[in-house]
Amino acid sequence: MPQLVRLYIRNVLFGFALAVAFVATLLAFNVANLWQLVSTSDMGVLAVVMLVVFNTIVFAGVQFAINIMAMAEDEDKPAGGLRQHDMQLQPIPVRVDPPSRLQRQLRR
């Protein structure tokens, strides 16, 4: 099996474990009265299964993205971009006219 497929399966399993723990925590702390809603409804089991499945998709996707981005190779480029040393501030002379007589009168 290719290494990338194994990595994906491992991340899906890890995401499933996180999703089960997350949903169990939601139900244990009765967030938004969720335990009451699930335990008294005839479709409560389906709601819990859907919570676990959809949270598995989210957590597995995030975990997989983190692992893929961590696999990036460091190149011998300077940190901060390629044009880091090219940007130098140059002073630009700006002509400032003295205030007119009307402006001086308005300031008072």
GROMACS .gro file of N, CA, C and O in nm:
model
  432
    1MET      N    1   0.085  -0.118   0.000
    1MET     CA    2   0.000   0.000   0.000
    1MET      C    3   0.090   0.124   0.000
    1MET      O    4   0.187   0.130   0.075
    2PRO      N    5   0.058   0.223  -0.082
    2PRO     CA    6   0.142   0.344  -0.086
    2PRO      C    7   0.144   0.415   0.050
    2PRO      O    8   0.049   0.407   0.128
    3GLN      N    9   0.253   0.483   0.073
    3GLN     CA   10   0.273   0.551   0.201
    3GLN      C   11   0.167   0.660   0.223
    3GLN      O   12   0.119   0.678   0.336
    4LEU      N   13   0.127   0.729   0.119
    4LEU     CA   14   0.028   0.835   0.133
    4LEU      C   15  -0.110   0.780   0.172
    4LEU      O   16  -0.182   0.841   0.252
    5VAL      N   17  -0.144   0.663   0.119
    5VAL     CA   18  -0.271   0.600   0.155
    5VAL      C   19  -0.270   0.557   0.301
    5VAL      O   20  -0.367   0.574   0.374
    6ARG      N   21  -0.156   0.500   0.344
    6ARG     CA   22  -0.143   0.461   0.485
    6ARG      C   23  -0.154   0.583   0.576
    6ARG      O   24  -0.218   0.578   0.681
    7LEU      N   25  -0.094   0.693   0.534
    7LEU     CA   26  -0.102   0.816   0.612
    7LEU      C   27  -0.246   0.864   0.621
    7LEU      O   28  -0.292   0.904   0.729
    8TYR      N   29  -0.318   0.857   0.510
    8TYR     CA   30  -0.457   0.901   0.510
    8TYR      C   31  -0.544   0.813   0.600
    8TYR      O   32  -0.625   0.863   0.677
    9ILE      N   33  -0.527   0.682   0.591
    9ILE     CA   34  -0.605   0.590   0.675
    9ILE      C   35  -0.574   0.614   0.822
    9ILE      O   36  -0.664   0.616   0.906
   10ARG      N   37  -0.448   0.634   0.855
   10ARG     CA   38  -0.410   0.661   0.993
   10ARG      C   39  -0.474   0.791   1.043
   10ARG      O   40  -0.524   0.798   1.156
   11ASN      N   41  -0.480   0.892   0.958
   11ASN     CA   42  -0.542   1.018   0.997
   11ASN      C   43  -0.693   1.007   1.010
   11ASN      O   44  -0.753   1.072   1.095
   12VAL      N   45  -0.755   0.925   0.927
   12VAL     CA   46  -0.899   0.903   0.940
   12VAL      C   47  -0.929   0.831   1.071
   12VAL      O   48  -1.025   0.867   1.141
   13LEU      N   49  -0.850   0.733   1.107
   13LEU     CA   50  -0.870   0.664   1.235
   13LEU      C   51  -0.849   0.758   1.352
   13LEU      O   52  -0.924   0.754   1.450
   14PHE      N   53  -0.748   0.841   1.343
   14PHE     CA   54  -0.724   0.939   1.449
   14PHE      C   55  -0.838   1.040   1.455
   14PHE      O   56  -0.884   1.078   1.563
   15GLY      N   57  -0.888   1.083   1.340
   15GLY     CA   58  -1.002   1.175   1.336
   15GLY      C   59  -1.127   1.111   1.393
   15GLY      O   60  -1.206   1.177   1.461
   16PHE      N   61  -1.145   0.980   1.369
   16PHE     CA   62  -1.260   0.909   1.425
   16PHE      C   63  -1.250   0.905   1.577
   16PHE      O   64  -1.350   0.927   1.647
   17ALA      N   65  -1.131   0.877   1.629
   17ALA     CA   66  -1.113   0.875   1.775
   17ALA      C   67  -1.141   1.013   1.835
   17ALA      O   68  -1.205   1.024   1.940
   18LEU      N   69  -1.093   1.118   1.769
   18LEU     CA   70  -1.120   1.253   1.818
   18LEU      C   71  -1.270   1.285   1.812
   18LEU      O   72  -1.323   1.348   1.903
   19ALA      N   73  -1.336   1.242   1.705
   19ALA     CA   74  -1.478   1.270   1.691
   19ALA      C   75  -1.559   1.198   1.797
   19ALA      O   76  -1.652   1.255   1.855
   20VAL      N   77  -1.525   1.073   1.827
   20VAL     CA   78  -1.595   0.999   1.931
   20VAL      C   79  -1.575   1.067   2.066
   20VAL      O   80  -1.669   1.085   2.143
   21ALA      N   81  -1.451   1.108   2.094
   21ALA     CA   82  -1.424   1.177   2.221
   21ALA      C   83  -1.499   1.310   2.228
   21ALA      O   84  -1.554   1.347   2.333
   22PHE      N   85  -1.503   1.382   2.116
   22PHE     CA   86  -1.571   1.511   2.113
   22PHE      C   87  -1.722   1.496   2.135
   22PHE      O   88  -1.782   1.568   2.215
   23VAL      N   89  -1.783   1.401   2.066
   23VAL     CA   90  -1.927   1.380   2.080
   23VAL      C   91  -1.959   1.328   2.220
   23VAL      O   92  -2.059   1.369   2.280
   24ALA      N   93  -1.875   1.240   2.272
   24ALA     CA   94  -1.896   1.192   2.409
   24ALA      C   95  -1.887   1.307   2.509
   24ALA      O   96  -1.965   1.313   2.605
   25THR      N   97  -1.795   1.398   2.488
   25THR     CA   98  -1.783   1.515   2.576
   25THR      C   99  -1.906   1.605   2.563
   25THR      O  100  -1.956   1.656   2.663
   26LEU      N  101  -1.953   1.625   2.440
   26LEU     CA  102  -2.075   1.704   2.420
   26LEU      C  103  -2.193   1.643   2.496
   26LEU      O  104  -2.269   1.714   2.562
   27LEU      N  105  -2.207   1.513   2.486
   27LEU     CA  106  -2.318   1.446   2.553
   27LEU      C  107  -2.299   1.443   2.704
   27LEU      O  108  -2.395   1.459   2.780
   28ALA      N  109  -2.175   1.425   2.750
   28ALA     CA  110  -2.149   1.418   2.894
   28ALA      C  111  -2.175   1.552   2.962
   28ALA      O  112  -2.230   1.556   3.073
   29PHE      N  113  -2.137   1.661   2.898
   29PHE     CA  114  -2.159   1.793   2.957
   29PHE      C  115  -2.296   1.850   2.922
   29PHE      O  116  -2.329   1.960   2.965
   30ASN      N  117  -2.374   1.775   2.845
   30ASN     CA  118  -2.510   1.813   2.809
   30ASN      C  119  -2.514   1.953   2.747
   30ASN      O  120  -2.595   2.037   2.785
   31VAL      N  121  -2.424   1.977   2.653
   31VAL     CA  122  -2.415   2.106   2.585
   31VAL      C  123  -2.544   2.129   2.506
   31VAL      O  124  -2.588   2.043   2.429
   32ALA      N  125  -2.606   2.244   2.527
   32ALA     CA  126  -2.731   2.282   2.460
   32ALA      C  127  -2.840   2.177   2.481
   32ALA      O  128  -2.922   2.155   2.393
   33ASN      N  129  -2.836   2.112   2.596
   33ASN     CA  130  -2.935   2.011   2.633
   33ASN      C  131  -2.939   1.898   2.530
   33ASN      O  132  -3.044   1.841   2.501
   34LEU      N  133  -2.821   1.864   2.476
   34LEU     CA  134  -2.811   1.764   2.370
   34LEU      C  135  -2.842   1.624   2.421
   34LEU      O  136  -2.908   1.546   2.353
   35TRP      N  137  -2.796   1.589   2.541
   35TRP     CA  138  -2.821   1.455   2.594
   35TRP      C  139  -2.972   1.433   2.612
   35TRP      O  140  -3.023   1.326   2.580
   36GLN      N  141  -3.040   1.532   2.663
   36GLN     CA  142  -3.186   1.522   2.682
   36GLN      C  143  -3.254   1.500   2.547
   36GLN      O  144  -3.343   1.416   2.534
   37LEU      N  145  -3.212   1.573   2.446
   37LEU     CA  146  -3.272   1.562   2.314
   37LEU      C  147  -3.245   1.426   2.252
   37LEU      O  148  -3.336   1.362   2.197
   38VAL      N  149  -3.124   1.377   2.265
   38VAL     CA  150  -3.086   1.249   2.204
   38VAL      C  151  -3.151   1.133   2.278
   38VAL      O  152  -3.198   1.036   2.216
   39SER      N  153  -3.154   1.138   2.410
   39SER     CA  154  -3.205   1.025   2.487
   39SER      C  155  -3.357   1.013   2.482
   39SER      O  156  -3.410   0.904   2.500
   40THR      N  157  -3.428   1.120   2.456
   40THR     CA  158  -3.574   1.112   2.454
   40THR      C  159  -3.631   1.098   2.313
   40THR      O  160  -3.749   1.071   2.298
   41SER      N  161  -3.549   1.114   2.211
   41SER     CA  162  -3.597   1.106   2.073
   41SER      C  163  -3.580   0.965   2.020
   41SER      O  164  -3.485   0.894   2.055
   42ASP      N  165  -3.670   0.924   1.932
   42ASP     CA  166  -3.656   0.792   1.870
   42ASP      C  167  -3.547   0.794   1.762
   42ASP      O  168  -3.499   0.689   1.721
   43MET      N  169  -3.507   0.912   1.716
   43MET     CA  170  -3.400   0.924   1.616
   43MET      C  171  -3.269   0.970   1.679
   43MET      O  172  -3.179   1.016   1.610
   44GLY      N  173  -3.259   0.957   1.810
   44GLY     CA  174  -3.140   1.003   1.881
   44GLY      C  175  -3.013   0.930   1.840
   44GLY      O  176  -2.906   0.990   1.829
   45VAL      N  177  -3.025   0.800   1.818
   45VAL     CA  178  -2.907   0.721   1.778
   45VAL      C  179  -2.856   0.769   1.642
   45VAL      O  180  -2.734   0.782   1.621
   46LEU      N  181  -2.947   0.795   1.552
   46LEU     CA  182  -2.908   0.846   1.420
   46LEU      C  183  -2.838   0.981   1.432
   46LEU      O  184  -2.739   1.007   1.363
   47ALA      N  185  -2.887   1.066   1.522
   47ALA     CA  186  -2.826   1.197   1.542
   47ALA      C  187  -2.683   1.182   1.595
   47ALA      O  188  -2.592   1.253   1.551
   48VAL      N  189  -2.663   1.090   1.688
   48VAL     CA  190  -2.528   1.068   1.742
   48VAL      C  191  -2.436   1.012   1.634
   48VAL      O  192  -2.320   1.055   1.622
   49VAL      N  193  -2.486   0.919   1.555
   49VAL     CA  194  -2.405   0.863   1.446
   49VAL      C  195  -2.367   0.972   1.346
   49VAL      O  196  -2.252   0.979   1.301
   50MET      N  197  -2.463   1.058   1.313
   50MET     CA  198  -2.432   1.168   1.219
   50MET      C  199  -2.330   1.264   1.279
   50MET      O  200  -2.240   1.311   1.207
   51LEU      N  201  -2.343   1.295   1.407
   51LEU     CA  202  -2.244   1.382   1.472
   51LEU      C  203  -2.105   1.321   1.464
   51LEU      O  204  -2.007   1.390   1.432
   52VAL      N  205  -2.095   1.192   1.491
   52VAL     CA  206  -1.964   1.126   1.487
   52VAL      C  207  -1.909   1.124   1.345
   52VAL      O  208  -1.791   1.155   1.322
   53VAL      N  209  -1.992   1.091   1.248
   53VAL     CA  210  -1.944   1.082   1.108
   53VAL      C  211  -1.898   1.218   1.057
   53VAL      O  212  -1.788   1.231   1.000
   54PHE      N  213  -1.978   1.321   1.078
   54PHE     CA  214  -1.942   1.452   1.025
   54PHE      C  215  -1.822   1.512   1.098
   54PHE      O  216  -1.737   1.577   1.037
   55ASN      N  217  -1.813   1.489   1.228
   55ASN     CA  218  -1.695   1.536   1.300
   55ASN      C  219  -1.571   1.455   1.262
   55ASN      O  220  -1.460   1.508   1.263
   56THR      N  221  -1.589   1.328   1.228
   56THR     CA  222  -1.476   1.249   1.178
   56THR      C  223  -1.423   1.308   1.049
   56THR      O  224  -1.301   1.319   1.029
   57ILE      N  225  -1.512   1.348   0.959
   57ILE     CA  226  -1.469   1.409   0.833
   57ILE      C  227  -1.388   1.536   0.861
   57ILE      O  228  -1.282   1.558   0.802
   58VAL      N  229  -1.437   1.619   0.951
   58VAL     CA  230  -1.369   1.745   0.981
   58VAL      C  231  -1.234   1.720   1.048
   58VAL      O  232  -1.131   1.772   1.005
   59PHE      N  233  -1.233   1.639   1.153
   59PHE     CA  234  -1.109   1.617   1.227
   59PHE      C  235  -1.006   1.542   1.144
   59PHE      O  236  -0.886   1.570   1.152
   60ALA      N  237  -1.049   1.446   1.064
   60ALA     CA  238  -0.956   1.373   0.979
   60ALA      C  239  -0.897   1.464   0.872
   60ALA      O  240  -0.777   1.457   0.841
   61GLY      N  241  -0.980   1.551   0.815
   61GLY     CA  242  -0.930   1.645   0.713
   61GLY      C  243  -0.828   1.741   0.770
   61GLY      O  244  -0.724   1.769   0.708
   62VAL      N  245  -0.855   1.791   0.889
   62VAL     CA  246  -0.760   1.884   0.952
   62VAL      C  247  -0.631   1.812   0.986
   62VAL      O  248  -0.520   1.862   0.962
   63GLN      N  249  -0.642   1.692   1.042
   63GLN     CA  250  -0.522   1.615   1.078
   63GLN      C  251  -0.439   1.582   0.955
   63GLN      O  252  -0.317   1.591   0.957
   64PHE      N  253  -0.505   1.543   0.847
   64PHE     CA  254  -0.435   1.511   0.723
   64PHE      C  255  -0.366   1.633   0.666
   64PHE      O  256  -0.251   1.627   0.622
   65ALA      N  257  -0.433   1.747   0.669
   65ALA     CA  258  -0.373   1.871   0.618
   65ALA      C  259  -0.252   1.911   0.700
   65ALA      O  260  -0.149   1.953   0.644
   66ILE      N  261  -0.260   1.897   0.831
   66ILE     CA  262  -0.145   1.930   0.916
   66ILE      C  263  -0.027   1.840   0.883
   66ILE      O  264   0.087   1.886   0.871
   67ASN      N  265  -0.053   1.710   0.866
   67ASN     CA  266   0.056   1.617   0.834
   67ASN      C  267   0.117   1.643   0.698
   67ASN      O  268   0.239   1.637   0.681
   68ILE      N  269   0.034   1.673   0.599
   68ILE     CA  270   0.086   1.700   0.464
   68ILE      C  271   0.170   1.828   0.464
   68ILE      O  272   0.278   1.833   0.405
   69MET      N  273   0.122   1.931   0.532
   69MET     CA  274   0.198   2.056   0.535
   69MET      C  275   0.327   2.043   0.615
   69MET      O  276   0.425   2.112   0.587
   70ALA      N  277   0.328   1.953   0.713
   70ALA     CA  278   0.450   1.931   0.790
   70ALA      C  279   0.555   1.855   0.709
   70ALA      O  280   0.673   1.855   0.745
   71MET      N  281   0.513   1.791   0.601
   71MET     CA  282   0.607   1.716   0.517
   71MET      C  283   0.684   1.805   0.421
   71MET      O  284   0.774   1.757   0.350
   72ALA      N  285   0.654   1.932   0.415
   72ALA     CA  286   0.721   2.022   0.322
   72ALA      C  287   0.870   2.027   0.350
   72ALA      O  288   0.914   2.025   0.465
   73GLU      N  289   0.947   2.033   0.244
   73GLU     CA  290   1.092   2.038   0.258
   73GLU      C  291   1.137   2.182   0.274
   73GLU      O  292   1.089   2.272   0.204
   74ASP      N  293   1.231   2.204   0.363
   74ASP     CA  294   1.287   2.337   0.379
   74ASP      C  295   1.388   2.362   0.268
   74ASP      O  296   1.479   2.283   0.244
   75GLU      N  297   1.369   2.472   0.199
   75GLU     CA  298   1.461   2.506   0.091
   75GLU      C  299   1.561   2.609   0.143
   75GLU      O  300   1.541   2.669   0.248
   76ASP      N  301   1.668   2.629   0.069
   76ASP     CA  302   1.773   2.722   0.111
   76ASP      C  303   1.740   2.865   0.070
   76ASP      O  304   1.825   2.937   0.018
   77LYS      N  305   1.618   2.906   0.092
   77LYS     CA  306   1.578   3.043   0.061
   77LYS      C  307   1.574   3.122   0.191
   77LYS      O  308   1.546   3.067   0.297
   78PRO      N  309   1.603   3.250   0.182
   78PRO     CA  310   1.597   3.329   0.305
   78PRO      C  311   1.453   3.341   0.356
   78PRO      O  312   1.359   3.348   0.277
   79ALA      N  313   1.440   3.341   0.485
   79ALA     CA  314   1.306   3.353   0.544
   79ALA      C  315   1.252   3.493   0.517
   79ALA      O  316   1.325   3.591   0.521
   80GLY      N  317   1.126   3.502   0.486
   80GLY     CA  318   1.064   3.631   0.465
   80GLY      C  319   1.045   3.665   0.318
   80GLY      O  320   1.001   3.774   0.286
   81GLY      N  321   1.078   3.575   0.229
   81GLY     CA  322   1.055   3.601   0.087
   81GLY      C  323   1.184   3.631   0.014
   81GLY      O  324   1.291   3.650   0.072
   82LEU      N  325   1.174   3.634  -0.117
   82LEU     CA  326   1.293   3.651  -0.199
   82LEU      C  327   1.336   3.797  -0.210
   82LEU      O  328   1.452   3.825  -0.232
   83ARG      N  329   1.244   3.890  -0.196
   83ARG     CA  330   1.278   4.031  -0.213
   83ARG      C  331   1.302   4.101  -0.080
   83ARG      O  332   1.289   4.220  -0.069
   84GLN      N  333   1.338   4.026   0.019
   84GLN     CA  334   1.356   4.084   0.152
   84GLN      C  335   1.467   4.190   0.153
   84GLN      O  336   1.452   4.294   0.214
   85HIS      N  337   1.575   4.164   0.083
   85HIS     CA  338   1.688   4.257   0.085
   85HIS      C  339   1.677   4.365  -0.023
   85HIS      O  340   1.752   4.461  -0.021
   86ASP      N  341   1.586   4.348  -0.117
   86ASP     CA  342   1.571   4.446  -0.224
   86ASP      C  343   1.494   4.570  -0.179
   86ASP      O  344   1.507   4.675  -0.238
   87MET      N  345   1.414   4.555  -0.077
   87MET     CA  346   1.329   4.667  -0.036
   87MET      C  347   1.404   4.756   0.063
   87MET      O  348   1.435   4.715   0.174
   88GLN      N  349   1.436   4.876   0.017
   88GLN     CA  350   1.503   4.974   0.101
   88GLN      C  351   1.423   5.103   0.094
   88GLN      O  352   1.375   5.143  -0.011
   89LEU      N  353   1.410   5.167   0.206
   89LEU     CA  354   1.336   5.292   0.210
   89LEU      C  355   1.422   5.406   0.158
   89LEU      O  356   1.538   5.420   0.197
   90GLN      N  357   1.366   5.483   0.069
   90GLN     CA  358   1.436   5.598   0.012
   90GLN      C  359   1.358   5.723   0.049
   90GLN      O  360   1.238   5.731   0.025
   91PRO      N  361   1.424   5.823   0.107
   91PRO     CA  362   1.352   5.946   0.142
   91PRO      C  363   1.310   6.020   0.014
   91PRO      O  364   1.385   6.027  -0.084
   92ILE      N  365   1.192   6.075   0.017
   92ILE     CA  366   1.140   6.151  -0.096
   92ILE      C  367   1.113   6.292  -0.046
   92ILE      O  368   1.038   6.313   0.049
   93PRO      N  369   1.176   6.392  -0.109
   93PRO     CA  370   1.150   6.530  -0.065
   93PRO      C  371   1.008   6.572  -0.101
   93PRO      O  372   0.959   6.546  -0.211
   94VAL      N  373   0.944   6.636  -0.005
   94VAL     CA  374   0.807   6.684  -0.025
   94VAL      C  375   0.806   6.834   0.001
   94VAL      O  376   0.853   6.881   0.105
   95ARG      N  377   0.753   6.908  -0.093
   95ARG     CA  378   0.747   7.053  -0.081
   95ARG      C  379   0.626   7.091   0.003
   95ARG      O  380   0.514   7.048  -0.024
   96VAL      N  381   0.650   7.170   0.107
   96VAL     CA  382   0.542   7.216   0.193
   96VAL      C  383   0.536   7.367   0.182
   96VAL      O  384   0.632   7.437   0.213
   97ASP      N  385   0.423   7.418   0.139
   97ASP     CA  386   0.405   7.562   0.127
   97ASP      C  387   0.375   7.620   0.264
   97ASP      O  388   0.308   7.557   0.347
   98PRO      N  389   0.423   7.742   0.289
   98PRO     CA  390   0.388   7.805   0.417
   98PRO      C  391   0.239   7.832   0.422
   98PRO      O  392   0.174   7.850   0.318
   99PRO      N  393   0.181   7.829   0.539
   99PRO     CA  394   0.036   7.852   0.548
   99PRO      C  395  -0.001   7.991   0.496
   99PRO      O  396   0.072   8.088   0.515
  100SER      N  397  -0.112   7.998   0.430
  100SER     CA  398  -0.158   8.127   0.377
  100SER      C  399  -0.210   8.214   0.491
  100SER      O  400  -0.226   8.169   0.605
  101ARG      N  401  -0.236   8.335   0.459
  101ARG     CA  402  -0.284   8.431   0.559
  101ARG      C  403  -0.419   8.386   0.616
  101ARG      O  404  -0.445   8.394   0.735
  102LEU      N  405  -0.507   8.331   0.530
  102LEU     CA  406  -0.637   8.285   0.573
  102LEU      C  407  -0.624   8.166   0.669
  102LEU      O  408  -0.692   8.157   0.768
  103GLN      N  409  -0.534   8.072   0.636
  103GLN     CA  410  -0.513   7.957   0.724
  103GLN      C  411  -0.459   7.999   0.859
  103GLN      O  412  -0.497   7.942   0.962
  104ARG      N  413  -0.368   8.098   0.860
  104ARG     CA  414  -0.316   8.147   0.988
  104ARG      C  415  -0.427   8.211   1.071
  104ARG      O  416  -0.433   8.194   1.192
  105GLN      N  417  -0.518   8.280   1.006
  105GLN     CA  418  -0.628   8.343   1.078
  105GLN      C  419  -0.726   8.239   1.131
  105GLN      O  420  -0.783   8.255   1.239
  106LEU      N  421  -0.748   8.132   1.058
  106LEU     CA  422  -0.840   8.028   1.102
  106LEU      C  423  -0.786   7.952   1.222
  106LEU      O  424  -0.861   7.899   1.302
  107ARG      N  425  -0.655   7.939   1.232
  107ARG     CA  426  -0.595   7.866   1.345
  107ARG      C  427  -0.616   7.939   1.476
  107ARG      O  428  -0.615   7.879   1.580
  108ARG      N  429  -0.629   8.070   1.470
  108ARG     CA  430  -0.642   8.148   1.594
  108ARG      C  431  -0.777   8.143   1.651
  108ARG      O  432  -0.871   8.099   1.648
   0.00000   0.00000   0.00000
